[in-house]
Amino acid sequence: MSIEKLFSVNGLNAIVTGGASGIGLGFVEGMAENGAVVTILDRDAARIESEVARLCGLGHKVFGEVVDITDRPAMRAAFERAAARTGRLDVTFANAGIDPGEGFARPDGGRNPGSEIDAMDDAVWDRTIEINLTGVYNTVKEAARQMKPHKHGSIIVTTSIASKMVGGMVGTPYMPAKAGAAHLVRQLSLDLARYNVRINAIAPGGFITNIGGGHTHKAEVQATFAKLIPLGRMAHPDEMKGLALFLASEASSFITGAEINIDGGMLNGMAQ
Ligand SMILES: NC(=O)c1ccc[n+]([C@@H]2O[C@H](COP(=O)([O-])OP(=O)(O)OC[C@H]3O[C@@H](n4cnc5c(N)ncnc54)[C@H](O)[C@@H]3O)[C@@H](O)[C@H]2O)c1
């Protein structure tokens, strides 16, 4: 089979949560540039408007809806509308997520006492679990509901290297939320396999995006990460495109329940 056919996403109908920015937007671009019909579900109305206008202006088939992934009735309605565009939903990228703020450790070796467990703001815990874990559950549930009758589909969940390692510089609630999402993917790979619906996770580390107010755009943050990442730099969301095409297409037809690192080697060890 030719490489064009093996990795083809032409004509596929895809939903991307958190697709208006960062890693999700990289996925949207990779799919749309190669002929997929893509619906962005995001809570950021302004970014949806500008990105949909930009991508449609380039001749791509991209739609957008303002939806919060924690709003179950709104998610159901949005999935139904998006699936109806071609009559079948082929791909879902469950990617929307947040950074819960500072961890208990500071890069200078100091501490953030307000992020230590005994002082933690319960609202930060609740919100992080609600979006980064329950939001994934809500998204995957709607995707499965659309895909099962067609016995076909690929679901991709954005976890993080935080699903496999811990560290004090990231807010504590992020760790169990991402580990939970990763384990949910493994569990659902068993549930969905008999319906020929594949589900996999990607575990990014160190992408320059707008997460957490956009602190990864700062030169000093990039320099700190660069020292930790074996490849010596942070990633650009464009670098999601290859994985998007691989996991969305027939090229990954026998892969389900996997969690693929996209982290410049960081999970194998910090740079020496
Ligand atoms: N940037 C990194 O280094 C990194 C590393 C590991 C994992 N991740 C994960 O990647 C995913 C994407 O993050 P990003 O870095 O691209 O950040 P980003 O802020 O650039 O993009 C996230 C998008 O998700 C949307 N969103 C957030 N909460 C939402 C909600 N409740 N409902 C609907 N939309 C919502 C935001 O509006 C935004 O457009 C997240 O799950 C994040 O945890 C990022």
PDB file of C-alpha atoms and ligand atoms in Angstrom:
ATOM      1  CA  MET A   1       0.000   0.000   0.000  1.00  0.00           C
ATOM      2  CA  SER A   2       1.316   3.465  -0.842  1.00  0.00           C
ATOM      3  CA  ILE A   3       2.310   5.756   2.001  1.00  0.00           C
ATOM      4  CA  GLU A   4      -0.400   8.201   0.847  1.00  0.00           C
ATOM      5  CA  LYS A   5      -3.104   5.558   1.223  1.00  0.00           C
ATOM      6  CA  LEU A   6      -1.736   4.049   4.445  1.00  0.00           C
ATOM      7  CA  PHE A   7      -1.657   7.397   6.268  1.00  0.00           C
ATOM      8  CA  SER A   8      -4.687   8.895   4.512  1.00  0.00           C
ATOM      9  CA  VAL A   9      -7.177  10.915   6.575  1.00  0.00           C
ATOM     10  CA  ASN A  10      -8.822  12.367   3.472  1.00  0.00           C
ATOM     11  CA  GLY A  11     -12.584  12.668   4.001  1.00  0.00           C
ATOM     12  CA  LEU A  12     -12.474  11.476   7.614  1.00  0.00           C
ATOM     13  CA  ASN A  13     -14.774  13.270  10.064  1.00  0.00           C
ATOM     14  CA  ALA A  14     -12.905  14.331  13.229  1.00  0.00           C
ATOM     15  CA  ILE A  15     -13.725  16.107  16.488  1.00  0.00           C
ATOM     16  CA  VAL A  16     -10.945  17.822  18.445  1.00  0.00           C
ATOM     17  CA  THR A  17     -11.600  19.121  21.966  1.00  0.00           C
ATOM     18  CA  GLY A  18      -9.372  22.015  22.954  1.00  0.00           C
ATOM     19  CA  GLY A  19      -8.682  22.385  19.236  1.00  0.00           C
ATOM     20  CA  ALA A  20      -8.550  26.174  19.232  1.00  0.00           C
ATOM     21  CA  SER A  21      -5.032  26.330  20.687  1.00  0.00           C
ATOM     22  CA  GLY A  22      -1.747  24.533  21.199  1.00  0.00           C
ATOM     23  CA  ILE A  23      -1.485  20.763  20.793  1.00  0.00           C
ATOM     24  CA  GLY A  24      -5.138  20.454  19.752  1.00  0.00           C
ATOM     25  CA  LEU A  25      -4.679  23.073  17.056  1.00  0.00           C
ATOM     26  CA  GLY A  26      -1.644  21.169  15.754  1.00  0.00           C
ATOM     27  CA  PHE A  27      -3.856  18.077  15.463  1.00  0.00           C
ATOM     28  CA  VAL A  28      -6.608  20.095  13.717  1.00  0.00           C
ATOM     29  CA  GLU A  29      -4.113  21.477  11.187  1.00  0.00           C
ATOM     30  CA  GLY A  30      -2.542  18.065  10.499  1.00  0.00           C
ATOM     31  CA  MET A  31      -5.963  16.558   9.787  1.00  0.00           C
ATOM     32  CA  ALA A  32      -7.498  19.476   7.880  1.00  0.00           C
ATOM     33  CA  GLU A  33      -4.416  20.030   5.678  1.00  0.00           C
ATOM     34  CA  ASN A  34      -4.821  16.411   4.568  1.00  0.00           C
ATOM     35  CA  GLY A  35      -8.498  16.538   3.647  1.00  0.00           C
ATOM     36  CA  ALA A  36     -10.327  15.667   6.880  1.00  0.00           C
ATOM     37  CA  VAL A  37     -13.513  17.423   7.994  1.00  0.00           C
ATOM     38  CA  VAL A  38     -12.685  18.757  11.461  1.00  0.00           C
ATOM     39  CA  THR A  39     -14.901  20.164  14.215  1.00  0.00           C
ATOM     40  CA  ILE A  40     -13.203  22.081  17.010  1.00  0.00           C
ATOM     41  CA  LEU A  41     -14.985  21.907  20.383  1.00  0.00           C
ATOM     42  CA  ASP A  42     -13.498  24.462  22.758  1.00  0.00           C
ATOM     43  CA  ARG A  43     -14.687  26.888  25.407  1.00  0.00           C
ATOM     44  CA  ASP A  44     -12.679  29.804  23.946  1.00  0.00           C
ATOM     45  CA  ALA A  45     -15.074  31.533  21.523  1.00  0.00           C
ATOM     46  CA  ALA A  46     -12.582  34.138  20.274  1.00  0.00           C
ATOM     47  CA  ARG A  47      -9.879  31.621  19.386  1.00  0.00           C
ATOM     48  CA  ILE A  48     -12.412  29.318  17.692  1.00  0.00           C
ATOM     49  CA  GLU A  49     -13.624  32.192  15.552  1.00  0.00           C
ATOM     50  CA  SER A  50     -10.153  33.273  14.448  1.00  0.00           C
ATOM     51  CA  GLU A  51      -8.762  29.766  13.844  1.00  0.00           C
ATOM     52  CA  VAL A  52     -11.841  28.541  11.950  1.00  0.00           C
ATOM     53  CA  ALA A  53     -11.757  31.675   9.768  1.00  0.00           C
ATOM     54  CA  ARG A  54      -8.012  31.260   9.127  1.00  0.00           C
ATOM     55  CA  LEU A  55      -8.216  27.547   8.269  1.00  0.00           C
ATOM     56  CA  CYS A  56     -11.362  27.893   6.125  1.00  0.00           C
ATOM     57  CA  GLY A  57      -9.602  30.784   4.350  1.00  0.00           C
ATOM     58  CA  LEU A  58      -6.883  28.284   3.405  1.00  0.00           C
ATOM     59  CA  GLY A  59      -9.565  26.079   1.835  1.00  0.00           C
ATOM     60  CA  HIS A  60      -9.860  23.531   4.678  1.00  0.00           C
ATOM     61  CA  LYS A  61     -13.114  22.069   6.038  1.00  0.00           C
ATOM     62  CA  VAL A  62     -13.022  23.222   9.661  1.00  0.00           C
ATOM     63  CA  PHE A  63     -15.987  23.975  11.919  1.00  0.00           C
ATOM     64  CA  GLY A  64     -16.113  25.228  15.492  1.00  0.00           C
ATOM     65  CA  GLU A  65     -18.492  25.125  18.433  1.00  0.00           C
ATOM     66  CA  VAL A  66     -18.181  26.752  21.821  1.00  0.00           C
ATOM     67  CA  VAL A  67     -18.602  23.862  24.266  1.00  0.00           C
ATOM     68  CA  ASP A  68     -17.230  23.167  27.722  1.00  0.00           C
ATOM     69  CA  ILE A  69     -16.252  19.487  27.933  1.00  0.00           C
ATOM     70  CA  THR A  70     -17.734  19.324  31.447  1.00  0.00           C
ATOM     71  CA  ASP A  71     -21.220  20.144  30.075  1.00  0.00           C
ATOM     72  CA  ARG A  72     -22.624  16.704  29.228  1.00  0.00           C
ATOM     73  CA  PRO A  73     -25.847  17.714  27.414  1.00  0.00           C
ATOM     74  CA  ALA A  74     -23.917  20.264  25.332  1.00  0.00           C
ATOM     75  CA  MET A  75     -21.290  17.647  24.478  1.00  0.00           C
ATOM     76  CA  ARG A  76     -23.946  15.155  23.348  1.00  0.00           C
ATOM     77  CA  ALA A  77     -25.595  17.725  21.091  1.00  0.00           C
ATOM     78  CA  ALA A  78     -22.257  18.885  19.648  1.00  0.00           C
ATOM     79  CA  PHE A  79     -21.163  15.304  18.873  1.00  0.00           C
ATOM     80  CA  GLU A  80     -24.484  14.613  17.154  1.00  0.00           C
ATOM     81  CA  ARG A  81     -24.170  17.722  14.990  1.00  0.00           C
ATOM     82  CA  ALA A  82     -20.537  17.016  14.097  1.00  0.00           C
ATOM     83  CA  ALA A  83     -21.181  13.350  13.239  1.00  0.00           C
ATOM     84  CA  ALA A  84     -24.074  14.366  10.994  1.00  0.00           C
ATOM     85  CA  ARG A  85     -21.667  16.343   8.765  1.00  0.00           C
ATOM     86  CA  THR A  86     -20.641  13.147   6.975  1.00  0.00           C
ATOM     87  CA  GLY A  87     -23.018  10.649   8.611  1.00  0.00           C
ATOM     88  CA  ARG A  88     -20.199   8.993  10.585  1.00  0.00           C
ATOM     89  CA  LEU A  89     -17.651  10.106  13.168  1.00  0.00           C
ATOM     90  CA  ASP A  90     -14.242   8.598  12.388  1.00  0.00           C
ATOM     91  CA  VAL A  91     -11.807  10.272  14.796  1.00  0.00           C
ATOM     92  CA  THR A  92     -12.009  11.988  18.185  1.00  0.00           C
ATOM     93  CA  PHE A  93      -9.104  13.751  19.841  1.00  0.00           C
ATOM     94  CA  ALA A  94      -9.954  14.159  23.559  1.00  0.00           C
ATOM     95  CA  ASN A  95      -7.361  16.801  24.254  1.00  0.00           C
ATOM     96  CA  ALA A  96      -8.802  19.774  26.176  1.00  0.00           C
ATOM     97  CA  GLY A  97      -7.100  20.229  29.516  1.00  0.00           C
ATOM     98  CA  ILE A  98      -5.816  22.749  32.028  1.00  0.00           C
ATOM     99  CA  ASP A  99      -2.763  23.357  34.163  1.00  0.00           C
ATOM    100  CA  PRO A 100      -3.760  23.602  37.835  1.00  0.00           C
ATOM    101  CA  GLY A 101      -1.081  26.187  38.599  1.00  0.00           C
ATOM    102  CA  GLU A 102       2.067  26.081  40.684  1.00  0.00           C
ATOM    103  CA  GLY A 103       3.359  22.893  42.244  1.00  0.00           C
ATOM    104  CA  PHE A 104       4.841  22.775  45.727  1.00  0.00           C
ATOM    105  CA  ALA A 105       8.420  23.074  44.392  1.00  0.00           C
ATOM    106  CA  ARG A 106       9.901  26.142  42.701  1.00  0.00           C
ATOM    107  CA  PRO A 107      12.593  26.012  39.983  1.00  0.00           C
ATOM    108  CA  ASP A 108      14.945  27.969  42.315  1.00  0.00           C
ATOM    109  CA  GLY A 109      14.743  25.178  44.895  1.00  0.00           C
ATOM    110  CA  GLY A 110      12.235  26.997  47.110  1.00  0.00           C
ATOM    111  CA  ARG A 111       8.698  25.951  48.036  1.00  0.00           C
ATOM    112  CA  ASN A 112       5.175  27.210  47.327  1.00  0.00           C
ATOM    113  CA  PRO A 113       3.514  26.506  50.692  1.00  0.00           C
ATOM    114  CA  GLY A 114       0.013  27.134  49.279  1.00  0.00           C
ATOM    115  CA  SER A 115       0.450  24.180  46.910  1.00  0.00           C
ATOM    116  CA  GLU A 116       1.508  21.718  49.610  1.00  0.00           C
ATOM    117  CA  ILE A 117      -1.194  19.111  50.272  1.00  0.00           C
ATOM    118  CA  ASP A 118      -2.369  20.409  53.665  1.00  0.00           C
ATOM    119  CA  ALA A 119      -2.917  23.915  52.267  1.00  0.00           C
ATOM    120  CA  MET A 120      -4.288  22.981  48.857  1.00  0.00           C
ATOM    121  CA  ASP A 121      -7.305  24.870  47.529  1.00  0.00           C
ATOM    122  CA  ASP A 122     -10.048  22.243  47.130  1.00  0.00           C
ATOM    123  CA  ALA A 123     -11.501  24.176  44.203  1.00  0.00           C
ATOM    124  CA  VAL A 124      -8.257  23.641  42.247  1.00  0.00           C
ATOM    125  CA  TRP A 125      -8.419  19.898  42.933  1.00  0.00           C
ATOM    126  CA  ASP A 126     -12.102  19.688  41.921  1.00  0.00           C
ATOM    127  CA  ARG A 127     -11.682  21.726  38.732  1.00  0.00           C
ATOM    128  CA  THR A 128      -8.572  19.825  37.581  1.00  0.00           C
ATOM    129  CA  ILE A 129     -10.220  16.436  38.047  1.00  0.00           C
ATOM    130  CA  GLU A 130     -13.435  17.708  36.461  1.00  0.00           C
ATOM    131  CA  ILE A 131     -11.697  18.855  33.257  1.00  0.00           C
ATOM    132  CA  ASN A 132      -8.601  16.647  32.923  1.00  0.00           C
ATOM    133  CA  LEU A 133     -10.230  13.352  33.955  1.00  0.00           C
ATOM    134  CA  THR A 134     -14.038  13.607  33.953  1.00  0.00           C
ATOM    135  CA  GLY A 135     -13.902  15.782  30.821  1.00  0.00           C
ATOM    136  CA  VAL A 136     -12.014  12.984  29.045  1.00  0.00           C
ATOM    137  CA  TYR A 137     -14.636  10.487  30.235  1.00  0.00           C
ATOM    138  CA  ASN A 138     -17.424  12.734  28.881  1.00  0.00           C
ATOM    139  CA  THR A 139     -15.646  13.086  25.515  1.00  0.00           C
ATOM    140  CA  VAL A 140     -14.777   9.429  25.064  1.00  0.00           C
ATOM    141  CA  LYS A 141     -18.302   8.384  26.046  1.00  0.00           C
ATOM    142  CA  GLU A 142     -19.839  10.553  23.304  1.00  0.00           C
ATOM    143  CA  ALA A 143     -17.252   9.374  20.773  1.00  0.00           C
ATOM    144  CA  ALA A 144     -17.994   5.717  21.562  1.00  0.00           C
ATOM    145  CA  ARG A 145     -21.721   6.375  21.294  1.00  0.00           C
ATOM    146  CA  GLN A 146     -21.214   7.641  17.745  1.00  0.00           C
ATOM    147  CA  MET A 147     -18.605   5.085  16.643  1.00  0.00           C
ATOM    148  CA  LYS A 148     -19.952   1.773  17.961  1.00  0.00           C
ATOM    149  CA  PRO A 149     -22.913   1.467  15.547  1.00  0.00           C
ATOM    150  CA  HIS A 150     -20.484   1.839  12.617  1.00  0.00           C
ATOM    151  CA  LYS A 151     -17.951  -0.609  14.085  1.00  0.00           C
ATOM    152  CA  HIS A 152     -15.212   1.844  13.227  1.00  0.00           C
ATOM    153  CA  GLY A 153     -13.300   4.690  14.855  1.00  0.00           C
ATOM    154  CA  SER A 154     -10.106   5.994  16.410  1.00  0.00           C
ATOM    155  CA  ILE A 155     -10.089   7.874  19.722  1.00  0.00           C
ATOM    156  CA  ILE A 156      -6.944   9.634  20.900  1.00  0.00           C
ATOM    157  CA  VAL A 157      -6.581  11.071  24.416  1.00  0.00           C
ATOM    158  CA  THR A 158      -3.970  13.635  25.437  1.00  0.00           C
ATOM    159  CA  THR A 159      -2.476  12.543  28.725  1.00  0.00           C
ATOM    160  CA  SER A 160       1.010  13.820  29.673  1.00  0.00           C
ATOM    161  CA  ILE A 161       4.364  12.557  30.830  1.00  0.00           C
ATOM    162  CA  ALA A 162       2.738  13.353  34.198  1.00  0.00           C
ATOM    163  CA  SER A 163       0.742  10.130  33.836  1.00  0.00           C
ATOM    164  CA  LYS A 164       3.991   8.172  34.267  1.00  0.00           C
ATOM    165  CA  MET A 165       6.198  10.385  36.446  1.00  0.00           C
ATOM    166  CA  VAL A 166       5.748  12.879  39.269  1.00  0.00           C
ATOM    167  CA  GLY A 167       7.437  16.194  39.985  1.00  0.00           C
ATOM    168  CA  GLY A 168       6.886  19.044  42.413  1.00  0.00           C
ATOM    169  CA  MET A 169       6.876  21.876  39.860  1.00  0.00           C
ATOM    170  CA  VAL A 170       3.467  20.905  38.452  1.00  0.00           C
ATOM    171  CA  GLY A 171       0.337  21.276  40.590  1.00  0.00           C
ATOM    172  CA  THR A 172      -0.390  18.009  42.428  1.00  0.00           C
ATOM    173  CA  PRO A 173      -3.966  17.461  41.093  1.00  0.00           C
ATOM    174  CA  TYR A 174      -2.588  17.249  37.519  1.00  0.00           C
ATOM    175  CA  MET A 175      -0.745  13.993  38.292  1.00  0.00           C
ATOM    176  CA  PRO A 176      -3.661  11.732  39.327  1.00  0.00           C
ATOM    177  CA  ALA A 177      -5.918  13.328  36.712  1.00  0.00           C
ATOM    178  CA  LYS A 178      -3.520  12.414  33.883  1.00  0.00           C
ATOM    179  CA  ALA A 179      -2.669   8.991  35.331  1.00  0.00           C
ATOM    180  CA  GLY A 180      -6.413   8.351  35.592  1.00  0.00           C
ATOM    181  CA  ALA A 181      -6.971   9.379  31.976  1.00  0.00           C
ATOM    182  CA  ALA A 182      -4.161   7.046  30.857  1.00  0.00           C
ATOM    183  CA  HIS A 183      -5.633   4.114  32.761  1.00  0.00           C
ATOM    184  CA  LEU A 184      -9.100   4.921  31.408  1.00  0.00           C
ATOM    185  CA  VAL A 185      -7.640   4.562  27.896  1.00  0.00           C
ATOM    186  CA  ARG A 186      -6.217   1.119  28.752  1.00  0.00           C
ATOM    187  CA  GLN A 187      -9.535  -0.020  30.275  1.00  0.00           C
ATOM    188  CA  LEU A 188     -11.616   1.273  27.361  1.00  0.00           C
ATOM    189  CA  SER A 189      -9.344  -0.369  24.808  1.00  0.00           C
ATOM    190  CA  LEU A 190     -10.787  -3.660  26.112  1.00  0.00           C
ATOM    191  CA  ASP A 191     -14.364  -2.386  26.167  1.00  0.00           C
ATOM    192  CA  LEU A 192     -14.261  -0.941  22.634  1.00  0.00           C
ATOM    193  CA  ALA A 193     -12.104  -3.498  20.790  1.00  0.00           C
ATOM    194  CA  ARG A 194     -15.028  -5.751  19.853  1.00  0.00           C
ATOM    195  CA  TYR A 195     -16.621  -2.774  18.095  1.00  0.00           C
ATOM    196  CA  ASN A 196     -13.447  -2.081  16.112  1.00  0.00           C
ATOM    197  CA  VAL A 197     -13.037   1.237  17.907  1.00  0.00           C
ATOM    198  CA  ARG A 198      -9.402   1.880  18.828  1.00  0.00           C
ATOM    199  CA  ILE A 199      -8.388   4.163  21.684  1.00  0.00           C
ATOM    200  CA  ASN A 200      -4.862   5.358  22.382  1.00  0.00           C
ATOM    201  CA  ALA A 201      -3.184   8.076  24.421  1.00  0.00           C
ATOM    202  CA  ILE A 202      -0.414  10.489  23.604  1.00  0.00           C
ATOM    203  CA  ALA A 203       1.810  11.665  26.456  1.00  0.00           C
ATOM    204  CA  PRO A 204       3.339  15.044  25.610  1.00  0.00           C
ATOM    205  CA  GLY A 205       6.043  16.772  27.584  1.00  0.00           C
ATOM    206  CA  GLY A 206       7.219  20.334  27.121  1.00  0.00           C
ATOM    207  CA  PHE A 207       5.188  21.886  24.269  1.00  0.00           C
ATOM    208  CA  ILE A 208       5.070  25.644  23.722  1.00  0.00           C
ATOM    209  CA  THR A 209       1.337  26.408  23.962  1.00  0.00           C
ATOM    210  CA  ASN A 210      -1.059  28.738  25.775  1.00  0.00           C
ATOM    211  CA  ILE A 211      -1.542  26.413  28.745  1.00  0.00           C
ATOM    212  CA  GLY A 212      -1.379  28.009  32.200  1.00  0.00           C
ATOM    213  CA  GLY A 213      -1.641  31.541  30.819  1.00  0.00           C
ATOM    214  CA  GLY A 214       1.045  30.937  28.177  1.00  0.00           C
ATOM    215  CA  HIS A 215       4.081  30.753  30.485  1.00  0.00           C
ATOM    216  CA  THR A 216       5.786  28.316  28.066  1.00  0.00           C
ATOM    217  CA  HIS A 217       6.236  31.235  25.630  1.00  0.00           C
ATOM    218  CA  LYS A 218       8.678  32.831  28.103  1.00  0.00           C
ATOM    219  CA  ALA A 219      12.374  32.427  27.228  1.00  0.00           C
ATOM    220  CA  GLU A 220      13.341  31.543  30.816  1.00  0.00           C
ATOM    221  CA  VAL A 221      10.735  28.757  30.988  1.00  0.00           C
ATOM    222  CA  GLN A 222      11.938  27.360  27.653  1.00  0.00           C
ATOM    223  CA  ALA A 223      15.546  27.496  28.871  1.00  0.00           C
ATOM    224  CA  THR A 224      14.634  25.589  32.070  1.00  0.00           C
ATOM    225  CA  PHE A 225      12.827  22.881  30.079  1.00  0.00           C
ATOM    226  CA  ALA A 226      15.582  22.698  27.456  1.00  0.00           C
ATOM    227  CA  LYS A 227      18.049  21.649  30.149  1.00  0.00           C
ATOM    228  CA  LEU A 228      15.784  18.768  31.218  1.00  0.00           C
ATOM    229  CA  ILE A 229      14.796  17.448  27.781  1.00  0.00           C
ATOM    230  CA  PRO A 230      17.307  15.120  26.070  1.00  0.00           C
ATOM    231  CA  LEU A 231      16.555  16.678  22.651  1.00  0.00           C
ATOM    232  CA  GLY A 232      17.508  20.009  24.221  1.00  0.00           C
ATOM    233  CA  ARG A 233      14.404  22.066  23.412  1.00  0.00           C
ATOM    234  CA  MET A 234      10.658  22.320  23.853  1.00  0.00           C
ATOM    235  CA  ALA A 235       8.321  21.181  21.066  1.00  0.00           C
ATOM    236  CA  HIS A 236       6.123  23.224  18.728  1.00  0.00           C
ATOM    237  CA  PRO A 237       2.457  22.127  18.289  1.00  0.00           C
ATOM    238  CA  ASP A 238       3.234  21.478  14.589  1.00  0.00           C
ATOM    239  CA  GLU A 239       5.181  18.452  15.816  1.00  0.00           C
ATOM    240  CA  MET A 240       1.830  16.824  16.698  1.00  0.00           C
ATOM    241  CA  LYS A 241       0.908  16.436  13.048  1.00  0.00           C
ATOM    242  CA  GLY A 242       2.788  13.194  12.411  1.00  0.00           C
ATOM    243  CA  LEU A 243       1.275  11.439  15.411  1.00  0.00           C
ATOM    244  CA  ALA A 244      -2.162  12.761  14.463  1.00  0.00           C
ATOM    245  CA  LEU A 245      -1.989  11.252  10.987  1.00  0.00           C
ATOM    246  CA  PHE A 246      -0.545   7.994  12.311  1.00  0.00           C
ATOM    247  CA  LEU A 247      -3.163   7.415  15.025  1.00  0.00           C
ATOM    248  CA  ALA A 248      -6.114   8.646  12.954  1.00  0.00           C
ATOM    249  CA  SER A 249      -5.309   6.563   9.859  1.00  0.00           C
ATOM    250  CA  GLU A 250      -5.072   2.891   8.915  1.00  0.00           C
ATOM    251  CA  ALA A 251      -1.324   3.107   9.585  1.00  0.00           C
ATOM    252  CA  SER A 252      -2.100   2.343  13.255  1.00  0.00           C
ATOM    253  CA  SER A 253      -4.834  -0.247  12.585  1.00  0.00           C
ATOM    254  CA  PHE A 254      -3.482  -2.812  15.115  1.00  0.00           C
ATOM    255  CA  ILE A 255      -2.638  -0.329  17.875  1.00  0.00           C
ATOM    256  CA  THR A 256      -5.074   0.145  20.733  1.00  0.00           C
ATOM    257  CA  GLY A 257      -4.600   0.818  24.445  1.00  0.00           C
ATOM    258  CA  ALA A 258      -1.162   2.326  23.854  1.00  0.00           C
ATOM    259  CA  GLU A 259       0.215   5.525  25.362  1.00  0.00           C
ATOM    260  CA  ILE A 260       2.823   7.079  23.071  1.00  0.00           C
ATOM    261  CA  ASN A 261       5.375   9.510  24.503  1.00  0.00           C
ATOM    262  CA  ILE A 262       6.017  12.711  22.541  1.00  0.00           C
ATOM    263  CA  ASP A 263       8.459  14.283  24.942  1.00  0.00           C
ATOM    264  CA  GLY A 264      11.906  14.668  23.369  1.00  0.00           C
ATOM    265  CA  GLY A 265      13.081  11.696  25.418  1.00  0.00           C
ATOM    266  CA  MET A 266      12.303  13.194  28.843  1.00  0.00           C
ATOM    267  CA  LEU A 267      10.532  10.139  30.248  1.00  0.00           C
ATOM    268  CA  ASN A 268      13.628   8.019  29.774  1.00  0.00           C
ATOM    269  CA  GLY A 269      15.575  10.389  31.973  1.00  0.00           C
ATOM    270  CA  MET A 270      16.463  14.023  32.383  1.00  0.00           C
ATOM    271  CA  ALA A 271      19.149  15.364  30.033  1.00  0.00           C
ATOM    272  CA  GLN A 272      22.706  14.930  31.328  1.00  0.00           C
TER     273      GLN A 272
HETATM  274  N1  LIG B   1       1.909  22.075  26.727  1.00  0.00           N
HETATM  275  C1  LIG B   1       2.496  21.026  27.287  1.00  0.00           C
HETATM  276  O1  LIG B   1       3.715  21.014  27.502  1.00  0.00           O
HETATM  277  C2  LIG B   1       1.681  19.815  27.679  1.00  0.00           C
HETATM  278  C3  LIG B   1       2.367  18.711  28.226  1.00  0.00           C
HETATM  279  C4  LIG B   1       1.645  17.571  28.558  1.00  0.00           C
HETATM  280  C5  LIG B   1       0.289  17.539  28.359  1.00  0.00           C
HETATM  281  N2  LIG B   1      -0.355  18.617  27.849  1.00  0.00           N
HETATM  282  C6  LIG B   1      -1.811  18.500  27.650  1.00  0.00           C
HETATM  283  O2  LIG B   1      -2.134  18.869  26.325  1.00  0.00           O
HETATM  284  C7  LIG B   1      -3.505  19.266  26.271  1.00  0.00           C
HETATM  285  C8  LIG B   1      -3.600  20.549  25.486  1.00  0.00           C
HETATM  286  O3  LIG B   1      -2.922  21.568  26.201  1.00  0.00           O
HETATM  287  P1  LIG B   1      -2.087  22.731  25.487  1.00  0.00           P
HETATM  288  O4  LIG B   1      -0.742  22.703  26.130  1.00  0.00           O
HETATM  289  O5  LIG B   1      -2.206  22.635  24.036  1.00  0.00           O
HETATM  290  O6  LIG B   1      -2.827  24.002  26.101  1.00  0.00           O
HETATM  291  P2  LIG B   1      -3.637  25.218  25.438  1.00  0.00           P
HETATM  292  O7  LIG B   1      -4.115  26.020  26.600  1.00  0.00           O
HETATM  293  O8  LIG B   1      -2.808  25.897  24.392  1.00  0.00           O
HETATM  294  O9  LIG B   1      -4.868  24.515  24.749  1.00  0.00           O
HETATM  295  C9  LIG B   1      -5.895  23.920  25.515  1.00  0.00           C
HETATM  296  C10 LIG B   1      -7.245  24.233  24.885  1.00  0.00           C
HETATM  297  O10 LIG B   1      -8.241  23.532  25.654  1.00  0.00           O
HETATM  298  C11 LIG B   1      -9.337  24.406  25.865  1.00  0.00           C
HETATM  299  N3  LIG B   1     -10.045  24.013  27.087  1.00  0.00           N
HETATM  300  C12 LIG B   1      -9.570  23.991  28.349  1.00  0.00           C
HETATM  301  N4  LIG B   1     -10.529  23.591  29.193  1.00  0.00           N
HETATM  302  C13 LIG B   1     -11.636  23.346  28.442  1.00  0.00           C
HETATM  303  C14 LIG B   1     -12.949  22.917  28.738  1.00  0.00           C
HETATM  304  N5  LIG B   1     -13.333  22.667  29.993  1.00  0.00           N
HETATM  305  N6  LIG B   1     -13.815  22.759  27.722  1.00  0.00           N
HETATM  306  C15 LIG B   1     -13.452  23.029  26.440  1.00  0.00           C
HETATM  307  N7  LIG B   1     -12.230  23.461  26.094  1.00  0.00           N
HETATM  308  C16 LIG B   1     -11.329  23.617  27.093  1.00  0.00           C
HETATM  309  C17 LIG B   1      -8.707  25.801  25.977  1.00  0.00           C
HETATM  310  O11 LIG B   1      -9.658  26.829  25.715  1.00  0.00           O
HETATM  311  C18 LIG B   1      -7.592  25.717  24.935  1.00  0.00           C
HETATM  312  O12 LIG B   1      -8.037  26.160  23.666  1.00  0.00           O
HETATM  313  C19 LIG B   1      -3.970  19.351  27.723  1.00  0.00           C
HETATM  314  O13 LIG B   1      -4.710  18.187  28.038  1.00  0.00           O
HETATM  315  C20 LIG B   1      -2.677  19.389  28.511  1.00  0.00           C
HETATM  316  O14 LIG B   1      -2.817  18.902  29.821  1.00  0.00           O
HETATM  317  C21 LIG B   1       0.313  19.754  27.510  1.00  0.00           C
END
